[in-house]
């Protein structure tokens, strides 16, 4: 599928963000790409070279999904009658355990990567399963199809069903093997990611061992934090020695600038302080937070408190949609709910609803920051890699009064994969 | 576009609802349609006649949108930074006033009817504008394209901008003329609907006059109720003589079994009692309720209290999507939010989240009840008219474990207009 990585030149308009509040539209730009990187961006003037590709619509940076469970794709869009802990037992674990079968793995993971790419996800932080070979297969499929991936072999050595669990020893051994195998693929598209499922399913010994592996190989770490109130109580029971849920990860060496924590809905102020100090990336998963009735996360407050590393996660199958376009809209809705519920609150600015360009930031540059990839992804800047989507608004009705901004707003609210006509990763067209 | 209204025979599986809690899947049914009506539904057995159309996917009843503003389609998907009252002034009134131009009207309304039909809306309760001829044009377009419509010429004679208002006299005169003209079309697809915008923009004299017209012609009535807290306060100031906002409509003869009230978010218990007694239909517009930060309506409580006439409205452009598929998902989210917020409440069953088949009920039979059309629309029963959608799941990934129920659940969560392959209204294929 990926084409030759040639030198590319585009004449295009584009939208991107330079920060949470800096949204920019640039008209008629000449973007030159060499070896997958943007080498120049200039206002178009005069004649256009014959080798320049003229984009009729516009471009945006590729979407980055900071939290998605690849095996759960098989039941995405079903089973939202339970809260997190019961949902894991009834729907998730029975389906995840089937991924010891490599044929099943390939069948499903090819669909996941194809579907997410088609929806504009140029980079995803994946949770696979506890199976190291199956998790490696996901890495291979990402490389084959040209999608960037943080690939996580999941770890769980306690409070897990008999049919889907590991010993501490096997979990650490398999993780080390998995890490080496992913690194052995020698692709700069995929990175192994240390993935303790969450505190309840990981012993202290396992967490400490995983922290050591992450440190040894300088790897990203991902997990779940403060998603569900019953989960939080359970963690407090399991770890009375730690000050809060966040501190459990911190006390086990798993909370630092390489960490991505999903959900983070019910954080206490001292947890938010710890996460900010440690420069942890936060993956906001609004669809899942609604579907599993976990709670409503307040992005605006985190921003007000100084967090920059906030991005979006589809969290399939906790969330029902594999599309970041859906995540953006759900993030808008979540912020509206926060605003509605805040009528009697002081510090009103912490409860302002988000605007369309804010959630666009979250899906692009914000998510790049969460993965510590903002030096090379997230927007159109010289020196960054060229991960981009070509957007065609056909099918979305526009009227005379629409301008560049309302056109884009309509794309955010009404767009879907039909409007994503081409997908580029590292300068290669993959869709 | 509509084909000859012949006799039709289908071999199909279908899903429909018989009540809020009765969701039914029927496999391999022979549905015979004569003159637009279902004359028999039988289990298929033995050979199939050569004139029977075999549906490879499945059928569902057509969707019914109980609340949509056709002129607002031009800015659907933009401008969600304000609450209702400010939003009306800044975005709505300036755009609605342009519909005194019939050319503009036809251009826009053809797009609205085409777009909603494509999304499976076989019947819609429309608000047009204050302009009688333009509103009549909407009725004509519905007839041309084969969509059922309640067509409302909007009334507003106070608290309206100078450039978009009526006198009481002209409003009543134009309404009467409009009603006669729609009835003069002699189509059983369209019905004129008495449409006072909402209490703040209608004097008592106007409301009383409109109630008289509704009574004279035995017409449905539609308006907005209890959408926004500032709106409610304003109504209380305008009508201190009435007990509640709902009582204002009641006191002016506008609240009865022919009435459709949109939003109904913040109703007091005594208002709910009044609405139930009067058998008012409630149009739940969850997308709009989020987007304009109006509030979160509790469907489950209404059902527990005995309401049967509850349906869904897209409320474009207060809601950003013209699709009932979106409304169903937003209704699920709204119910999840209600459930999340109810942790400390008693009477837990009033806060249970809705299931996928509940929102399917709301979009079909529930909405039919809201419009008092459940004797002929809303599900597949002998004697009812044949308004149906043919669903093709192509593009939604299914797996070996999926059964008839998870397949349908995936359609509800992940489907869009691509999966609606054919649309029938009154036995005629219109898409």
Coordinates of C-alpha atoms in Angstrom, one line a residue, chain A residues 150 179 183 191-194 210-221 256-259 371-372:
Chain A
X150 CA 3.0 2.9 20.1
X179 CA 10.2 -4.9 23.5
X183 CA 12.8 -2.8 18.3
X191 CA 7.7 2.0 19.3
X192 CA 7.1 -0.6 22.1
X193 CA 5.1 0.9 24.9
X194 CA 5.2 -0.4 28.5
X210 CA 8.0 -2.7 34.2
X211 CA 9.3 0.6 35.3
X212 CA 12.8 -0.9 35.2
X213 CA 12.3 -2.1 31.6
X214 CA 10.9 1.3 30.6
X215 CA 13.9 3.0 32.0
X216 CA 16.4 0.5 30.5
X217 CA 15.1 0.9 27.0
X218 CA 13.9 4.5 27.4
X219 CA 10.3 3.6 26.5
X220 CA 6.9 5.3 26.8
X221 CA 4.5 4.0 29.4
X256 CA 7.0 10.5 34.5
X257 CA 7.3 12.6 31.3
X258 CA 7.2 9.4 29.2
X259 CA 3.8 8.4 30.7
X371 CA 3.1 11.1 23.1
X372 CA 6.2 13.5 23.3

